[in-house]
Every structure is written in structure tokens, then in C-alpha cells.
Tab-separated table of C-alpha atoms in Angstrom:
chain	number	residue	atom	x	y	z
A	1	MET	CA	0.000	0.000	0.000
A	2	SER	CA	1.394	3.385	-0.959
A	3	VAL	CA	1.520	6.198	1.602
A	4	ARG	CA	-0.449	9.233	0.488
A	5	THR	CA	-1.678	10.840	3.731
A	6	VAL	CA	-0.027	10.689	7.139
A	7	ALA	CA	-1.683	11.968	10.315
A	8	MET	CA	-0.100	12.782	13.679
A	9	LEU	CA	-1.541	13.315	17.116
A	10	THR	CA	-0.161	13.857	20.601
A	11	ALA	CA	-2.099	12.608	23.601
A	12	GLY	CA	-2.053	12.135	27.362
A	13	GLY	CA	-0.044	14.351	29.670
A	14	ILE	CA	2.635	16.492	28.081
A	15	ALA	CA	6.343	15.613	28.183
A	16	PRO	CA	9.563	17.268	26.997
A	17	CYS	CA	9.464	15.600	23.569
A	18	LEU	CA	6.098	16.211	21.937
A	19	SER	CA	6.923	19.370	20.028
A	20	SER	CA	10.290	17.979	18.942
A	21	ALA	CA	8.777	14.649	17.857
A	22	VAL	CA	6.191	16.446	15.693
A	23	GLY	CA	8.954	18.554	14.198
A	24	GLY	CA	11.133	15.514	13.599
A	25	LEU	CA	8.380	13.620	11.794
A	26	ILE	CA	7.650	16.596	9.546
A	27	GLU	CA	11.354	17.049	8.753
A	28	ARG	CA	11.908	13.380	7.982
A	29	TYR	CA	8.843	13.018	5.744
A	30	THR	CA	9.763	16.221	3.919
A	31	ASP	CA	13.240	14.813	3.327
A	32	ARG	CA	12.280	11.218	2.433
A	33	ALA	CA	8.833	11.544	0.840
A	34	PRO	CA	7.924	15.201	0.211
A	35	GLU	CA	4.896	14.168	-1.841
A	36	VAL	CA	3.155	12.682	1.221
A	37	ARG	CA	0.390	14.838	2.661
A	38	LEU	CA	0.743	15.529	6.383
A	39	ILE	CA	-2.005	16.526	8.811
A	40	GLY	CA	-2.158	16.853	12.586
A	41	TYR	CA	-5.243	16.121	14.671
A	42	LEU	CA	-5.801	18.802	17.287
A	43	ASP	CA	-6.064	17.909	20.977
A	44	GLY	CA	-5.280	14.215	20.534
A	45	TYR	CA	-8.084	11.694	20.171
A	46	ALA	CA	-10.629	14.379	21.072
A	47	GLY	CA	-9.734	16.168	17.856
A	48	LEU	CA	-9.832	12.950	15.877
A	49	LEU	CA	-13.369	12.220	17.113
A	50	ALA	CA	-14.455	15.741	16.154
A	51	GLY	CA	-12.577	15.817	12.843
A	52	ARG	CA	-10.474	18.799	13.868
A	53	SER	CA	-7.131	18.810	12.093
A	54	VAL	CA	-4.528	21.142	10.650
A	55	GLU	CA	-2.710	20.789	7.327
A	56	VAL	CA	1.087	20.823	7.344
A	57	THR	CA	1.843	23.526	4.786
A	58	ASP	CA	5.060	24.194	2.887
A	59	GLU	CA	5.775	27.033	5.320
A	60	VAL	CA	5.437	24.666	8.288
A	61	ARG	CA	7.687	22.112	6.584
A	62	ALA	CA	10.368	24.752	6.030
A	63	THR	CA	10.381	25.855	9.668
A	64	ALA	CA	9.559	22.595	11.474
A	65	GLY	CA	13.067	22.426	12.939
A	66	ARG	CA	12.169	25.284	15.266
A	67	LEU	CA	9.856	22.940	17.163
A	68	HIS	CA	12.845	21.159	18.730
A	69	ALA	CA	13.414	24.182	20.967
A	70	PHE	CA	9.956	24.080	22.563
A	71	GLY	CA	8.128	22.103	25.232
A	72	GLY	CA	4.421	21.332	25.121
A	73	SER	CA	2.731	20.228	21.920
A	74	PRO	CA	1.860	22.403	18.913
A	75	LEU	CA	-1.110	20.112	18.260
A	76	GLY	CA	-2.515	20.028	21.791
A	77	ASN	CA	-3.343	17.024	23.975
A	78	SER	CA	-6.261	15.335	25.703
A	79	ARG	CA	-6.873	12.245	27.818
A	80	VAL	CA	-9.300	10.103	25.850
A	81	LYS	CA	-9.889	6.349	25.881
A	82	LEU	CA	-11.785	5.304	22.786
A	83	THR	CA	-13.188	2.181	24.457
A	84	ASN	CA	-14.745	4.160	27.322
A	85	ALA	CA	-17.925	5.254	25.575
A	86	GLU	CA	-19.669	6.311	28.775
A	87	ASP	CA	-16.938	8.837	29.603
A	88	LEU	CA	-16.884	10.204	26.045
A	89	VAL	CA	-20.659	10.660	26.003
A	90	ARG	CA	-20.474	12.474	29.348
A	91	ARG	CA	-17.801	14.810	27.934
A	92	GLY	CA	-19.784	15.473	24.771
A	93	LEU	CA	-17.199	13.914	22.478
A	94	VAL	CA	-19.589	11.332	20.985
A	95	ALA	CA	-23.343	10.941	20.920
A	96	LYS	CA	-25.088	8.392	23.097
A	97	GLY	CA	-25.198	5.042	21.324
A	98	ASP	CA	-22.175	5.791	19.146
A	99	ASP	CA	-19.152	3.490	19.137
A	100	PRO	CA	-16.162	5.826	19.600
A	101	LEU	CA	-13.847	3.439	17.732
A	102	ARG	CA	-16.192	3.523	14.748
A	103	VAL	CA	-16.437	7.338	14.900
A	104	ALA	CA	-12.644	7.654	14.965
A	105	ALA	CA	-12.195	5.074	12.213
A	106	GLU	CA	-14.708	6.802	9.932
A	107	GLN	CA	-12.916	10.112	10.430
A	108	LEU	CA	-9.583	8.553	9.469
A	109	LEU	CA	-11.186	7.044	6.363
A	110	GLU	CA	-12.853	10.345	5.465
A	111	ASP	CA	-9.476	12.088	5.742
A	112	GLY	CA	-7.817	9.390	3.631
A	113	VAL	CA	-5.250	8.572	6.310
A	114	ASP	CA	-2.884	5.700	5.495
A	115	VAL	CA	-0.541	6.090	8.487
A	116	LEU	CA	-1.341	7.410	11.946
A	117	HIS	CA	1.534	8.460	14.205
A	118	THR	CA	0.526	8.558	17.868
A	119	ILE	CA	2.917	10.300	20.249
A	120	GLY	CA	2.040	9.375	23.808
A	121	GLY	CA	2.341	6.966	26.688
A	122	ASP	CA	0.991	3.477	27.163
A	123	ASP	CA	-2.666	4.611	27.238
A	124	THR	CA	-2.212	6.535	23.978
A	125	ASN	CA	-0.569	3.630	22.206
A	126	THR	CA	-2.840	0.895	23.575
A	127	THR	CA	-5.775	3.044	22.448
A	128	ALA	CA	-4.109	3.210	19.027
A	129	ALA	CA	-3.880	-0.592	19.057
A	130	ASP	CA	-7.629	-0.808	19.792
A	131	LEU	CA	-8.268	1.507	16.862
A	132	ALA	CA	-6.000	-0.460	14.514
A	133	ARG	CA	-7.746	-3.740	15.415
A	134	HIS	CA	-11.133	-2.154	14.788
A	135	LEU	CA	-10.045	-0.983	11.339
A	136	VAL	CA	-8.607	-4.381	10.415
A	137	GLU	CA	-11.846	-6.075	11.481
A	138	ALA	CA	-13.730	-3.575	9.309
A	139	GLY	CA	-11.508	-4.450	6.339
A	140	HIS	CA	-9.379	-1.297	6.269
A	141	ASP	CA	-5.590	-1.213	6.174
A	142	LEU	CA	-4.238	1.530	8.417
A	143	ARG	CA	-0.741	1.536	9.851
A	144	VAL	CA	-0.362	2.848	13.385
A	145	ILE	CA	3.175	3.816	14.386
A	146	GLY	CA	3.594	5.159	17.880
A	147	LEU	CA	6.338	7.090	19.621
A	148	PRO	CA	6.769	6.458	23.379
A	149	LYS	CA	6.228	9.571	25.476
A	150	THR	CA	6.169	9.567	29.261
A	151	ILE	CA	8.198	11.268	31.952
A	152	ASP	CA	7.694	8.169	34.139
A	153	ASN	CA	9.740	5.943	31.801
A	154	ASP	CA	7.317	3.121	32.567
A	155	ILE	CA	6.242	1.812	29.152
A	156	ILE	CA	6.673	-1.956	28.775
A	157	PRO	CA	8.886	-3.211	27.038
A	158	ILE	CA	10.696	0.055	26.202
A	159	ARG	CA	14.019	0.900	27.824
A	160	GLN	CA	13.840	4.693	27.550
A	161	SER	CA	10.777	6.780	26.753
A	162	LEU	CA	11.098	10.156	25.086
A	163	GLY	CA	11.290	13.115	27.459
A	164	ALA	CA	12.143	11.190	30.649
A	165	TRP	CA	15.793	12.242	30.792
A	166	THR	CA	14.814	15.886	30.427
A	167	ALA	CA	12.134	15.582	33.110
A	168	ALA	CA	14.717	14.214	35.559
A	169	GLU	CA	17.148	16.998	34.715
A	170	GLN	CA	14.463	19.654	35.151
A	171	GLY	CA	13.255	18.067	38.395
A	172	ALA	CA	16.802	18.318	39.741
A	173	LEU	CA	16.904	22.000	38.752
A	174	PHE	CA	13.572	22.571	40.499
A	175	ALA	CA	14.885	20.834	43.624
A	176	ARG	CA	18.013	22.968	43.677
A	177	ASN	CA	15.835	26.014	44.317
A	178	ILE	CA	13.130	24.666	46.599
A	179	ILE	CA	15.587	22.917	48.907
A	180	GLY	CA	16.904	26.379	49.701
A	181	GLU	CA	13.657	26.698	51.652
A	182	HIS	CA	15.256	24.622	54.425
A	183	SER	CA	16.487	27.937	55.822
A	184	SER	CA	13.027	29.512	55.894
A	185	ASN	CA	12.024	27.965	59.216
A	186	PRO	CA	13.567	26.013	62.122
A	187	ARG	CA	13.048	22.250	61.892
A	188	MET	CA	11.856	22.393	58.311
A	189	LEU	CA	10.518	19.316	56.472
A	190	ILE	CA	10.688	19.636	52.682
A	191	ILE	CA	8.967	17.090	50.449
A	192	HIS	CA	9.760	17.245	46.757
A	193	GLU	CA	6.910	15.322	45.134
A	194	VAL	CA	7.818	13.955	41.703
A	195	MET	CA	4.865	13.612	39.325
A	196	GLY	CA	3.827	10.246	37.951
A	197	ARG	CA	1.742	7.218	38.811
A	198	HIS	CA	4.709	4.911	38.267
A	199	SER	CA	7.460	7.471	38.775
A	200	GLY	CA	9.933	5.275	40.622
A	201	TRP	CA	12.561	5.656	37.909
A	202	LEU	CA	11.925	9.392	37.517
A	203	THR	CA	12.110	10.055	41.261
A	204	ALA	CA	15.321	8.046	41.631
A	205	GLU	CA	16.943	9.585	38.547
A	206	THR	CA	15.929	13.092	39.651
A	207	ALA	CA	17.513	12.502	43.056
A	208	ARG	CA	20.660	11.111	41.433
A	209	ARG	CA	21.043	14.092	39.121
A	210	TYR	CA	20.407	16.508	41.966
A	211	ARG	CA	23.083	14.884	44.144
A	212	ASP	CA	25.574	14.767	41.260
A	213	GLN	CA	25.170	18.537	40.914
A	214	LEU	CA	25.414	18.990	44.683
A	215	LEU	CA	28.745	17.187	44.850
A	216	GLY	CA	30.175	19.712	42.407
A	217	ARG	CA	29.270	22.753	44.534
A	218	GLU	CA	31.432	24.477	47.150
A	219	PHE	CA	30.009	25.427	50.575
A	220	VAL	CA	30.800	27.594	53.609
A	221	PRO	CA	29.878	25.289	56.521
A	222	GLY	CA	31.293	27.634	59.185
A	223	ILE	CA	28.378	30.041	58.770
A	224	GLY	CA	25.658	27.430	58.316
A	225	ASN	CA	25.981	26.900	54.559
A	226	ASP	CA	26.303	23.202	55.280
A	227	PRO	CA	26.120	20.661	52.406
A	228	ARG	CA	24.200	18.301	54.704
A	229	ARG	CA	21.306	20.770	54.742
A	230	TRP	CA	21.205	20.757	50.940
A	231	ASP	CA	21.416	16.990	50.620
A	232	VAL	CA	18.709	14.426	49.933
A	233	HIS	CA	17.837	12.542	53.124
A	234	ALA	CA	15.264	10.068	51.776
A	235	VAL	CA	13.999	8.824	48.402
A	236	TYR	CA	10.677	6.985	48.368
A	237	VAL	CA	9.552	5.065	45.275
A	238	PRO	CA	6.462	2.868	44.751
A	239	GLU	CA	8.589	-0.252	44.361
A	240	VAL	CA	10.021	-0.126	47.906
A	241	PRO	CA	7.701	-0.283	50.945
A	242	VAL	CA	8.190	2.538	53.451
A	243	ASP	CA	8.562	1.563	57.097
A	244	LEU	CA	7.106	4.737	58.569
A	245	ASP	CA	8.246	3.991	62.103
A	246	ALA	CA	11.829	3.125	61.182
A	247	GLU	CA	12.151	6.003	58.742
A	248	GLY	CA	10.548	8.374	61.218
A	249	GLU	CA	13.165	7.444	63.799
A	250	ARG	CA	16.053	7.765	61.311
A	251	LEU	CA	14.913	11.105	59.967
A	252	ARG	CA	14.171	12.426	63.460
A	253	ALA	CA	17.893	12.023	64.180
A	254	VAL	CA	18.716	13.973	60.996
A	255	MET	CA	16.284	16.729	61.963
A	256	ASP	CA	17.748	16.947	65.467
A	257	GLU	CA	21.293	17.193	64.096
A	258	ILE	CA	20.982	19.667	61.200
A	259	GLY	CA	17.528	21.239	61.629
A	260	CYS	CA	15.924	20.122	58.370
A	261	VAL	CA	14.972	17.057	56.316
A	262	ASN	CA	14.679	16.885	52.511
A	263	VAL	CA	12.621	14.058	50.964
A	264	PHE	CA	12.203	13.073	47.312
A	265	LEU	CA	8.819	11.332	47.011
A	266	ALA	CA	7.336	9.569	43.994
A	267	GLU	CA	3.717	10.647	43.584
A	268	GLY	CA	2.681	7.000	43.343
A	269	ALA	CA	4.489	5.931	46.523
A	270	GLY	CA	2.159	4.843	49.288
A	271	VAL	CA	-0.959	5.163	47.120
A	272	ASP	CA	-2.123	1.616	47.890
A	273	ASP	CA	-2.025	2.384	51.626
A	274	ILE	CA	-3.892	5.669	51.138
A	275	VAL	CA	-6.549	4.036	48.954
A	276	ALA	CA	-7.003	1.198	51.451
A	277	SER	CA	-7.456	3.749	54.222
A	278	LEU	CA	-10.039	5.732	52.232
A	279	GLU	CA	-12.005	2.629	51.239
A	280	ALA	CA	-11.939	1.284	54.808
A	281	ALA	CA	-13.487	4.581	55.889
A	282	GLY	CA	-16.207	4.154	53.265
A	283	GLU	CA	-14.970	7.044	51.135
A	284	ARG	CA	-15.090	7.051	47.327
A	285	VAL	CA	-11.699	6.824	45.638
A	286	PRO	CA	-11.682	9.175	42.600
A	287	ARG	CA	-10.538	7.587	39.323
A	288	ASP	CA	-9.943	8.851	35.775
A	289	ALA	CA	-11.336	7.587	32.444
A	290	PHE	CA	-8.689	4.844	32.338
A	291	GLY	CA	-9.583	3.578	35.820
A	292	HIS	CA	-6.452	5.026	37.430
A	293	VAL	CA	-6.635	6.558	40.906
A	294	ALA	CA	-6.765	10.371	40.550
A	295	LEU	CA	-3.491	11.203	42.288
A	296	ASP	CA	-4.158	14.943	42.472
A	297	GLU	CA	-7.195	14.267	44.635
A	298	VAL	CA	-5.647	11.495	46.735
A	299	ASN	CA	-2.587	13.725	47.340
A	300	PRO	CA	0.239	11.415	48.516
A	301	GLY	CA	2.529	14.380	49.226
A	302	ALA	CA	0.170	15.805	51.824
A	303	TYR	CA	-0.241	12.361	53.384
A	304	PHE	CA	3.514	11.896	53.815
A	305	ALA	CA	4.024	15.483	55.001
A	306	GLU	CA	1.412	15.076	57.714
A	307	THR	CA	2.644	11.619	58.710
A	308	PHE	CA	6.322	12.566	58.956
A	309	ALA	CA	5.884	16.051	60.427
A	310	GLU	CA	4.617	14.571	63.671
A	311	ARG	CA	7.280	11.863	63.827
A	312	LEU	CA	10.117	14.306	63.094
A	313	GLY	CA	8.916	17.091	65.325
A	314	ALA	CA	8.917	19.443	62.351
A	315	GLU	CA	7.829	23.025	63.032
A	316	LYS	CA	6.852	23.403	59.396
A	317	ALA	CA	6.269	20.923	56.570
A	318	LYS	CA	5.914	21.917	52.936
A	319	VAL	CA	5.262	19.935	49.757
A	320	TRP	CA	6.565	21.163	46.399
A	321	LYS	CA	5.543	19.437	43.171
A	322	SER	CA	7.983	19.610	40.264
A	323	GLY	CA	5.847	17.799	37.695
A	324	TYR	CA	4.355	20.670	35.725
A	325	PHE	CA	7.700	22.486	35.705
A	326	ALA	CA	9.590	19.403	34.506
A	327	ARG	CA	7.162	18.010	31.963
A	328	SER	CA	6.693	21.282	30.069
A	329	ALA	CA	10.396	21.828	29.337
A	330	ALA	CA	12.028	21.678	25.933
A	331	PRO	CA	14.065	18.469	25.446
A	332	ASN	CA	17.716	18.347	26.443
A	333	ALA	CA	20.563	17.034	24.265
A	334	GLU	CA	20.093	13.434	25.427
A	335	ASP	CA	16.428	13.418	24.486
A	336	LEU	CA	16.944	15.288	21.221
A	337	GLU	CA	19.309	12.563	20.053
A	338	LEU	CA	16.845	9.806	21.007
A	339	ILE	CA	13.903	11.677	19.466
A	340	ALA	CA	15.807	12.023	16.184
A	341	ARG	CA	16.597	8.305	16.068
A	342	CYS	CA	12.998	7.366	16.862
A	343	THR	CA	11.332	9.751	14.399
A	344	ASP	CA	13.713	8.664	11.639
A	345	LEU	CA	12.832	5.004	12.229
A	346	ALA	CA	9.121	5.834	12.528
A	347	VAL	CA	9.100	7.322	9.034
A	348	GLU	CA	11.178	4.492	7.562
A	349	THR	CA	8.806	1.993	9.167
A	350	ALA	CA	5.781	3.767	7.705
A	351	LEU	CA	7.237	3.903	4.214
A	352	ALA	CA	8.199	0.221	4.432
A	353	GLY	CA	4.663	-0.796	5.388
A	354	GLY	CA	5.293	-1.588	9.047
A	355	SER	CA	3.567	-0.691	12.298
A	356	GLY	CA	4.255	-0.715	16.025
A	357	VAL	CA	5.707	1.559	18.694
A	358	ILE	CA	9.243	2.761	18.092
A	359	GLY	CA	11.521	2.116	21.046
A	360	GLN	CA	14.467	0.260	22.524
A	361	ASP	CA	13.078	-3.243	23.012
A	362	VAL	CA	14.341	-4.680	26.317
A	363	GLY	CA	13.315	-8.114	25.091
A	364	ARG	CA	15.748	-7.812	22.183
A	365	ASP	CA	18.869	-6.417	23.845
A	366	ASP	CA	17.594	-2.818	23.625
A	367	GLU	CA	17.367	-2.906	19.827
A	368	LEU	CA	15.615	0.196	18.453
A	369	ARG	CA	12.707	-1.204	16.482
A	370	ALA	CA	8.977	-1.063	15.805
A	371	ILE	CA	7.645	-3.010	18.799
A	372	GLU	CA	4.426	-4.923	18.283
A	373	LEU	CA	1.411	-2.969	19.529
A	374	ASP	CA	0.013	-5.892	21.486
A	375	ARG	CA	3.191	-5.986	23.614
A	376	ILE	CA	2.811	-2.399	24.804
A	377	ALA	CA	1.662	-1.921	28.379
A	378	GLY	CA	1.981	0.629	31.141
A	379	GLY	CA	3.004	0.515	34.749
A	380	GLY	CA	6.518	-0.749	34.154
A	381	ALA	CA	8.182	-0.987	37.551
A	382	PHE	CA	11.525	0.587	38.376
A	383	ASP	CA	14.133	-1.917	39.568
A	384	PRO	CA	15.255	-0.556	42.954
A	385	THR	CA	18.092	-3.080	43.109
A	386	VAL	CA	20.070	-1.442	40.295
A	387	GLU	CA	23.547	-0.575	41.503
A	388	TRP	CA	23.325	3.186	41.098
A	389	PHE	CA	20.138	3.431	43.175
A	390	ALA	CA	21.504	1.110	45.856
A	391	ASP	CA	24.616	3.325	45.988
A	392	LEU	CA	22.433	6.424	46.312
A	393	ARG	CA	20.440	4.952	49.212
A	394	ARG	CA	23.613	3.934	51.020
A	395	ALA	CA	25.130	7.390	50.510
A	396	ILE	CA	22.187	9.111	52.207
A	397	GLY	CA	21.926	6.562	55.019
A	398	GLN	CA	18.691	4.977	53.803
A	399	SER	CA	18.995	1.212	53.850
């Protein structure tokens, strides 16, 4: 099948790769197959359902390289699950009785789309797989080629998702400023909450990058500018249970000695305990369209701040969330290189008649390839036994 029209969409939460990935796809198609028509659906699957798209003009093609310097997405995002008809009816995206997969498929057919590039996380790409299956069952040949976006770096079986390195770097920059708040009050408890349902890797990598920067700074301990007050004293990830009593005792000693405690907390850490507590009390646990617990409403940071403040004898406890700061950044050099490799392969895969999600396949020695859509899943756990994280925990006295 020849490729005549290619569509792109970005979906889910934003990450430091969306704008660059769109730009990279436009550049590569313009270089390899300039005759191919390119369109972008606005606001992710919501725009696809409504038939809202933008044409990639010659002017856009000529200046697409500028997109690498921006965060966010030029096309806009939304959180839409095409198999959750009830949610889509409630939001006014489809009419009652409509099959959202059929509505989306008919729009793709009306627009003459041969290849759909989805740039998003596991929900985006598993939704794309649902759509592709629906089209095949209806007798239509549409290639879906995804690019893996998530700051959590939790897409199975992909080694490194686009934007995650940048998010960790930006989270470390954010921490460098907010940890200065340790001097704002005696016995200060600072919790740096790192965004993400499965943000074990991101939280650990953010803490590692922050400490690497810290070790390169010079201090004046004699007047209170003590490196211990700027250090990380605990890192909590979903993959490692937190012994509140033991950690409370350990951190109480830190607070007594230097007058502050700095914690890096994954947003998803402790959620199971919080949910169990809410359900035991007969309270409703808020969930999103994908069935995930709504972390903003459950608020793990506040839970940990309240729990530890009492144990540590903190005079003041404050939670800072780096997620929106980190995820909206433009990609760094590491991510730009990975984005370029992935967008190049995405276009080559499309032109060769393939499909899948482009990524480093951990099941094939990290080979960069088009991974089968039915192998894509979310919630990939961080391995807390990796040497660098074990070294980090030992260095801060957290065993």
C-alpha cells in the first residue's frame, strides 16, 4: 500500500518531547517523501473524534526544525480512551449510542489517512492498538506507528521513553531552588513530590542528578551553609515499601542534628495504603477515564508530610511538586538525540509498510525497532536493586 496521507496526534499528559517529535516527523517526511500529505489532529483523540485537524503547509515544513526548541505540543493534547464510551458521552465527544472506535475510524477514512503516528504513553498507544484492530476487522488497512512519550519511563517493554531524561534533569533543577527553603524555618521538612503514577525511575533519577550537581558545589559550613542541609535525606519510590516507624526514627535524628529534612517522594508511593485507608473509611476513591486513581485528589505528598511532620517534630512541613515544571520543558541534548533516532525510524517503518511503537526493546537487547502494539503496556516498575540506586540509598543513610 502506498503512503499518500499521514496523520499525527499527541495525547495524554505532556512531556519534553512532543513538540520535537512532531517537528522531527515533519522534517523526515519532507526529506524522504515530500509528496506525502501531512495533517495533525488537534487535541489528541478528542480532535480525531471531532474531525479537527490542521494541514502541514510548505511554510510549516520549512520551519519545522524550530519545534525542537519548545516544550508542550503544537497540536494540543487530551486524555481520551476510545473504548470508554460512557466517559466520552459524558464529555460530549460522541453521541449516546455511538461506538467511539467507529467514529474515529470513519474520520480517518474520510481524511484518507494511510498512516497514523501517535505520540504518547501506554494509554495513547494501547488506544491506538484498539483503533487499529477495529479498522482491520472492518476491512481497512491503516498503519499505526507510535512514539513512546512519558516522563515516568514506565512503558513496557521500552528501555527509555522520550522526554524522561529531560524531566529528571528539570526536576533536579527545580529541587536545587526549593531545597533552599530549608532555611526559611527552624526544623523544616521539605517534600519534593515527583509527578507520575509509576514514577519510581523518575524520582530516583531526579535525586541522582540533583546529588551529582550537589557534589560539584562548594560550601561555607562555618556560617551554616552546610552541604548536609542541601542533601537528599530520603527517596521513596512505589517499588520499595516505606517503614514509617523506622524512617521516622532515622529522619528524626537527621532533623535533630541539622535542623531540616529533605525528601524526594514519587507521587505513586504509598498510594495503595492511602486508597485502602479511604475505602476502609467508606470514602469514594476518585478515578480517571482509564480507571487510574486520581493522584491529584488522593494527594500522597500531603499524606507523607502530615505523617512525617509529627514523627520528626517538624515546626513546618511543605510539599513542592515539580511535575508541571519538569514536563513542560524543551528536550535536552540526550532526548533530542533519542527523538531524532525514533522519528527517523518511525518514518522508515511507515514507508516500508510496518507498524508498532518505536523504542528500545528490552526483550531484544535494547534494539531500536517497531515493537508490536500488542506488547505495549503501562506501569513498568523501576528496579530498585540497580547498583546506582543502591549506591544512592547507602550514601544518604537509607537502607
